[in-house]
Amino acid sequence: MEGPLGLCASLGIHGLSLSEEAFYPWNSASVLAAKLDRLAKENGCTITASGYQDVFWCNLVTTIAGATAQIRRIEGRSVYDVAKFGKAMARRHGIGLDPEAFRERFSTIEKEGKDGEIPDCPGFMWHVNGWLAAEWKLHIRKQSQVCTPVLADDFREVESLGLSIPKGHVRGMKTRVTTETSEGICLETESCGLVFGAGEIAVNDWKICGGWKRG
């Protein structure tokens, strides 16, 4: 998105993106984010991102958290049908790969996000956890991401993507991000993009784990 957003910023035109990373790029592309931020400010315009992640993964969660007496851990899970979002999204999730090819492509994602280290391909929740921590002024001590494949239990023909998924090959990917903070609050979030089968539906599920203190 650097090209179109940079062009908007240089011309003083407000820019709005649906990109998940553009919603909070500071923990994956801080140098580029600072460059675009500076350019937009110099030309009197705003660059931002919005969409599903804005409402249901971030602001909805902060609203619920605001009514909670004590927070120890926040758990979130989102499940969505990859077949509805095109071939680029399918490639990002490794759809159609055999398990070995999946491991080769995504093995470098299993890293800890500390000391400036980030995954080669940060998942959606990588940015969500960063945004939530920044919103609550939490100090991230460690952030890690692990991706696991979801395999097809039968042959699947996906017309919208123009591909076939053999039995035992990848029909989806789970990306789990764990964020530990100095304040003791832990964020555990997971995005799961699948080629849906019969009866499967989209899910957005969040849990605030805390408790009451006496006195």
mmCIF file of C-alpha atoms in Angstrom:
data_model
loop_
_atom_site.group_PDB
_atom_site.id
_atom_site.type_symbol
_atom_site.label_atom_id
_atom_site.label_comp_id
_atom_site.label_asym_id
_atom_site.label_seq_id
_atom_site.Cartn_x
_atom_site.Cartn_y
_atom_site.Cartn_z
ATOM 1 C CA MET A 1 0.000 0.000 0.000
ATOM 2 C CA GLU A 2 3.023 2.320 0.092
ATOM 3 C CA GLY A 3 2.469 3.459 -3.498
ATOM 4 C CA PRO A 4 -1.195 4.530 -3.420
ATOM 5 C CA LEU A 5 -1.119 5.785 0.190
ATOM 6 C CA GLY A 6 2.130 7.659 -0.441
ATOM 7 C CA LEU A 7 0.617 9.295 -3.528
ATOM 8 C CA CYS A 8 -2.432 10.390 -1.531
ATOM 9 C CA ALA A 9 -0.247 11.802 1.223
ATOM 10 C CA SER A 10 2.000 13.691 -1.196
ATOM 11 C CA LEU A 11 -1.057 15.321 -2.823
ATOM 12 C CA GLY A 12 -2.731 16.179 0.473
ATOM 13 C CA ILE A 13 -5.583 13.731 -0.138
ATOM 14 C CA HIS A 14 -7.038 11.729 2.737
ATOM 15 C CA GLY A 15 -6.395 7.997 2.301
ATOM 16 C CA LEU A 16 -8.442 5.103 3.711
ATOM 17 C CA SER A 17 -7.431 1.454 3.366
ATOM 18 C CA LEU A 18 -8.983 -1.877 4.298
ATOM 19 C CA SER A 19 -5.538 -3.455 4.721
ATOM 20 C CA GLU A 20 -5.117 -5.214 8.069
ATOM 21 C CA GLU A 21 -1.458 -4.252 8.355
ATOM 22 C CA ALA A 22 -2.155 -0.603 7.487
ATOM 23 C CA PHE A 23 -4.530 -0.464 10.462
ATOM 24 C CA TYR A 24 -1.528 -0.745 12.803
ATOM 25 C CA PRO A 25 1.781 -1.008 10.915
ATOM 26 C CA TRP A 26 3.955 0.204 13.779
ATOM 27 C CA ASN A 27 4.954 -3.285 14.958
ATOM 28 C CA SER A 28 5.787 -4.690 11.521
ATOM 29 C CA ALA A 29 6.857 -1.782 9.286
ATOM 30 C CA SER A 30 7.654 1.091 11.645
ATOM 31 C CA VAL A 31 10.114 2.853 9.331
ATOM 32 C CA LEU A 32 7.683 2.912 6.405
ATOM 33 C CA ALA A 33 4.787 3.875 8.697
ATOM 34 C CA ALA A 34 6.767 6.809 10.079
ATOM 35 C CA LYS A 35 7.662 7.918 6.541
ATOM 36 C CA LEU A 36 4.010 7.955 5.402
ATOM 37 C CA ASP A 37 2.878 9.511 8.678
ATOM 38 C CA ARG A 38 5.367 12.369 8.269
ATOM 39 C CA LEU A 39 4.396 12.889 4.617
ATOM 40 C CA ALA A 40 0.693 13.066 5.457
ATOM 41 C CA LYS A 41 1.255 15.555 8.274
ATOM 42 C CA GLU A 42 3.414 17.765 6.048
ATOM 43 C CA ASN A 43 0.577 17.931 3.499
ATOM 44 C CA GLY A 44 -2.294 18.343 5.964
ATOM 45 C CA CYS A 45 -4.090 15.041 5.381
ATOM 46 C CA THR A 46 -4.784 11.775 7.175
ATOM 47 C CA ILE A 47 -3.955 8.197 6.228
ATOM 48 C CA THR A 48 -5.754 5.485 8.118
ATOM 49 C CA ALA A 49 -7.285 2.031 7.799
ATOM 50 C CA SER A 50 -10.588 0.621 8.920
ATOM 51 C CA GLY A 51 -12.943 -2.281 8.306
ATOM 52 C CA TYR A 52 -13.705 -5.521 10.115
ATOM 53 C CA GLN A 53 -10.583 -5.404 12.278
ATOM 54 C CA ASP A 54 -11.372 -1.849 13.374
ATOM 55 C CA VAL A 55 -14.855 -2.667 14.642
ATOM 56 C CA PHE A 56 -14.808 -6.298 15.754
ATOM 57 C CA TRP A 57 -11.190 -7.042 16.717
ATOM 58 C CA CYS A 58 -10.251 -3.718 18.291
ATOM 59 C CA ASN A 59 -12.899 -1.160 19.262
ATOM 60 C CA LEU A 60 -15.474 -3.779 20.273
ATOM 61 C CA VAL A 61 -12.863 -5.379 22.550
ATOM 62 C CA THR A 62 -11.794 -2.097 24.171
ATOM 63 C CA THR A 63 -15.452 -1.229 24.809
ATOM 64 C CA ILE A 64 -16.087 -4.534 26.594
ATOM 65 C CA ALA A 65 -12.798 -4.244 28.496
ATOM 66 C CA GLY A 66 -13.845 -0.802 29.698
ATOM 67 C CA ALA A 67 -16.688 -2.396 31.649
ATOM 68 C CA THR A 68 -14.410 -4.970 33.298
ATOM 69 C CA ALA A 69 -13.126 -4.515 36.859
ATOM 70 C CA GLN A 70 -9.918 -6.478 36.418
ATOM 71 C CA ILE A 71 -8.211 -8.017 33.379
ATOM 72 C CA ARG A 72 -5.626 -10.785 33.467
ATOM 73 C CA ARG A 73 -5.955 -12.215 29.968
ATOM 74 C CA ILE A 74 -7.830 -11.508 26.757
ATOM 75 C CA GLU A 75 -8.577 -14.316 24.324
ATOM 76 C CA GLY A 76 -9.846 -13.739 20.804
ATOM 77 C CA ARG A 77 -10.675 -15.963 17.841
ATOM 78 C CA SER A 78 -11.861 -15.113 14.361
ATOM 79 C CA VAL A 79 -12.859 -17.690 11.725
ATOM 80 C CA TYR A 80 -13.566 -16.667 8.123
ATOM 81 C CA ASP A 81 -14.138 -18.216 4.700
ATOM 82 C CA VAL A 82 -11.016 -17.687 2.573
ATOM 83 C CA ALA A 83 -12.921 -18.632 -0.597
ATOM 84 C CA LYS A 84 -14.785 -15.308 -0.419
ATOM 85 C CA PHE A 85 -11.651 -13.157 -0.572
ATOM 86 C CA GLY A 86 -9.884 -14.224 -3.750
ATOM 87 C CA LYS A 87 -6.703 -15.951 -4.855
ATOM 88 C CA ALA A 88 -4.283 -13.574 -3.117
ATOM 89 C CA MET A 89 -5.849 -14.360 0.254
ATOM 90 C CA ALA A 90 -5.780 -18.071 -0.569
ATOM 91 C CA ARG A 91 -2.043 -17.921 -1.313
ATOM 92 C CA ARG A 92 -1.427 -16.070 1.939
ATOM 93 C CA HIS A 93 -3.054 -18.978 3.780
ATOM 94 C CA GLY A 94 -1.260 -21.719 1.831
ATOM 95 C CA ILE A 95 -4.505 -23.117 0.423
ATOM 96 C CA GLY A 96 -3.912 -26.258 -1.652
ATOM 97 C CA LEU A 97 -0.353 -26.918 -0.461
ATOM 98 C CA ASP A 98 0.696 -30.286 0.873
ATOM 99 C CA PRO A 99 1.791 -30.249 4.563
ATOM 100 C CA GLU A 100 5.517 -30.332 3.732
ATOM 101 C CA ALA A 101 5.268 -27.393 1.314
ATOM 102 C CA PHE A 102 3.280 -25.497 3.942
ATOM 103 C CA ARG A 103 6.011 -26.012 6.535
ATOM 104 C CA GLU A 104 8.688 -24.860 4.096
ATOM 105 C CA ARG A 105 6.799 -21.686 3.199
ATOM 106 C CA PHE A 106 5.692 -20.690 6.670
ATOM 107 C CA SER A 107 8.419 -22.103 8.920
ATOM 108 C CA THR A 108 10.071 -18.704 9.391
ATOM 109 C CA ILE A 109 6.864 -17.308 10.885
ATOM 110 C CA GLU A 110 7.449 -19.092 14.177
ATOM 111 C CA LYS A 111 9.509 -16.327 15.768
ATOM 112 C CA GLU A 112 9.347 -14.221 18.874
ATOM 113 C CA GLY A 113 8.621 -10.576 18.205
ATOM 114 C CA LYS A 114 11.136 -8.963 20.518
ATOM 115 C CA ASP A 115 14.161 -6.729 19.992
ATOM 116 C CA GLY A 116 12.664 -5.519 16.707
ATOM 117 C CA GLU A 117 12.246 -9.041 15.271
ATOM 118 C CA ILE A 118 8.999 -9.670 13.399
ATOM 119 C CA PRO A 119 7.613 -12.602 11.394
ATOM 120 C CA ASP A 120 8.315 -12.672 7.660
ATOM 121 C CA CYS A 121 4.552 -12.774 7.136
ATOM 122 C CA PRO A 122 2.772 -11.341 10.197
ATOM 123 C CA GLY A 123 -0.801 -12.540 10.567
ATOM 124 C CA PHE A 124 -3.799 -10.294 11.082
ATOM 125 C CA MET A 125 -3.718 -10.633 14.875
ATOM 126 C CA TRP A 126 -0.080 -9.507 15.033
ATOM 127 C CA HIS A 127 -1.289 -5.981 14.309
ATOM 128 C CA VAL A 128 -4.446 -6.318 16.410
ATOM 129 C CA ASN A 129 -2.462 -7.231 19.523
ATOM 130 C CA GLY A 130 -0.110 -4.319 18.885
ATOM 131 C CA TRP A 131 -3.031 -1.908 18.511
ATOM 132 C CA LEU A 132 -4.755 -3.152 21.682
ATOM 133 C CA ALA A 133 -1.547 -2.873 23.705
ATOM 134 C CA ALA A 134 -0.940 0.664 22.409
ATOM 135 C CA GLU A 135 -4.534 1.682 23.108
ATOM 136 C CA TRP A 136 -4.252 0.516 26.730
ATOM 137 C CA LYS A 137 -0.666 1.843 27.073
ATOM 138 C CA LEU A 138 0.627 -1.637 27.850
ATOM 139 C CA HIS A 139 4.325 -2.353 27.426
ATOM 140 C CA ILE A 140 4.941 -5.454 25.290
ATOM 141 C CA ARG A 141 7.586 -7.738 26.757
ATOM 142 C CA LYS A 142 7.336 -10.500 24.157
ATOM 143 C CA GLN A 143 5.143 -11.258 21.152
ATOM 144 C CA SER A 144 5.232 -14.523 19.215
ATOM 145 C CA GLN A 145 3.334 -16.074 16.326
ATOM 146 C CA VAL A 146 2.788 -19.684 15.283
ATOM 147 C CA CYS A 147 0.987 -20.880 12.148
ATOM 148 C CA THR A 148 -0.524 -24.347 11.758
ATOM 149 C CA PRO A 149 -2.279 -25.849 8.724
ATOM 150 C CA VAL A 150 -5.845 -27.129 8.639
ATOM 151 C CA LEU A 151 -6.005 -30.153 6.330
ATOM 152 C CA ALA A 152 -8.889 -31.232 4.113
ATOM 153 C CA ASP A 153 -10.539 -34.508 5.117
ATOM 154 C CA ASP A 154 -11.861 -35.023 1.577
ATOM 155 C CA PHE A 155 -11.365 -33.712 -1.972
ATOM 156 C CA ARG A 156 -12.675 -30.171 -2.470
ATOM 157 C CA GLU A 157 -13.329 -28.221 -5.642
ATOM 158 C CA VAL A 158 -13.307 -24.469 -4.986
ATOM 159 C CA GLU A 159 -14.863 -22.732 -7.981
ATOM 160 C CA SER A 160 -14.426 -19.191 -6.639
ATOM 161 C CA LEU A 161 -10.657 -19.728 -6.378
ATOM 162 C CA GLY A 162 -10.279 -21.888 -9.473
ATOM 163 C CA LEU A 163 -8.430 -24.647 -7.647
ATOM 164 C CA SER A 164 -8.837 -28.145 -6.270
ATOM 165 C CA ILE A 165 -7.761 -29.218 -2.788
ATOM 166 C CA PRO A 166 -6.795 -32.913 -2.554
ATOM 167 C CA LYS A 167 -7.551 -34.828 0.607
ATOM 168 C CA GLY A 168 -4.792 -34.228 3.158
ATOM 169 C CA HIS A 169 -3.755 -30.896 1.642
ATOM 170 C CA VAL A 170 -4.170 -27.481 3.236
ATOM 171 C CA ARG A 171 -7.656 -25.967 3.285
ATOM 172 C CA GLY A 172 -6.840 -23.299 5.852
ATOM 173 C CA MET A 173 -4.386 -21.821 8.309
ATOM 174 C CA LYS A 174 -4.585 -20.963 11.999
ATOM 175 C CA THR A 175 -2.364 -18.095 13.078
ATOM 176 C CA ARG A 176 -1.998 -17.700 16.845
ATOM 177 C CA VAL A 177 -0.364 -14.609 18.330
ATOM 178 C CA THR A 178 0.590 -14.417 22.010
ATOM 179 C CA THR A 179 1.534 -11.093 23.554
ATOM 180 C CA GLU A 180 2.988 -10.821 27.059
ATOM 181 C CA THR A 181 3.115 -7.406 28.712
ATOM 182 C CA SER A 182 5.039 -5.947 31.629
ATOM 183 C CA GLU A 183 1.712 -5.139 33.291
ATOM 184 C CA GLY A 184 0.874 -8.848 33.487
ATOM 185 C CA ILE A 185 -1.970 -8.792 30.943
ATOM 186 C CA CYS A 186 -1.640 -11.453 28.251
ATOM 187 C CA LEU A 187 -3.294 -11.285 24.827
ATOM 188 C CA GLU A 188 -3.922 -14.615 23.095
ATOM 189 C CA THR A 189 -5.557 -14.206 19.706
ATOM 190 C CA GLU A 190 -6.111 -16.459 16.725
ATOM 191 C CA SER A 191 -7.247 -15.895 13.150
ATOM 192 C CA CYS A 192 -8.372 -18.971 11.253
ATOM 193 C CA GLY A 193 -8.924 -18.669 7.516
ATOM 194 C CA LEU A 194 -10.540 -21.739 5.935
ATOM 195 C CA VAL A 195 -12.199 -22.910 2.771
ATOM 196 C CA PHE A 196 -15.489 -23.622 4.496
ATOM 197 C CA GLY A 197 -17.160 -26.992 4.400
ATOM 198 C CA ALA A 198 -20.839 -27.784 4.928
ATOM 199 C CA GLY A 199 -22.218 -26.241 8.116
ATOM 200 C CA GLU A 200 -19.149 -24.084 8.872
ATOM 201 C CA ILE A 201 -19.778 -20.410 9.630
ATOM 202 C CA ALA A 202 -17.799 -17.260 10.339
ATOM 203 C CA VAL A 203 -16.973 -16.697 14.016
ATOM 204 C CA ASN A 204 -15.848 -13.700 16.055
ATOM 205 C CA ASP A 205 -15.361 -14.796 19.661
ATOM 206 C CA TRP A 206 -13.680 -12.792 22.434
ATOM 207 C CA LYS A 207 -13.256 -13.494 26.120
ATOM 208 C CA ILE A 208 -12.126 -11.117 28.870
ATOM 209 C CA CYS A 209 -10.589 -13.102 31.739
ATOM 210 C CA GLY A 210 -10.273 -11.320 35.070
ATOM 211 C CA GLY A 211 -11.751 -11.312 38.551
ATOM 212 C CA TRP A 212 -12.855 -9.230 41.473
ATOM 213 C CA LYS A 213 -10.610 -8.084 44.305
ATOM 214 C CA ARG A 214 -11.930 -7.553 47.826
ATOM 215 C CA GLY A 215 -11.169 -4.346 49.651
#
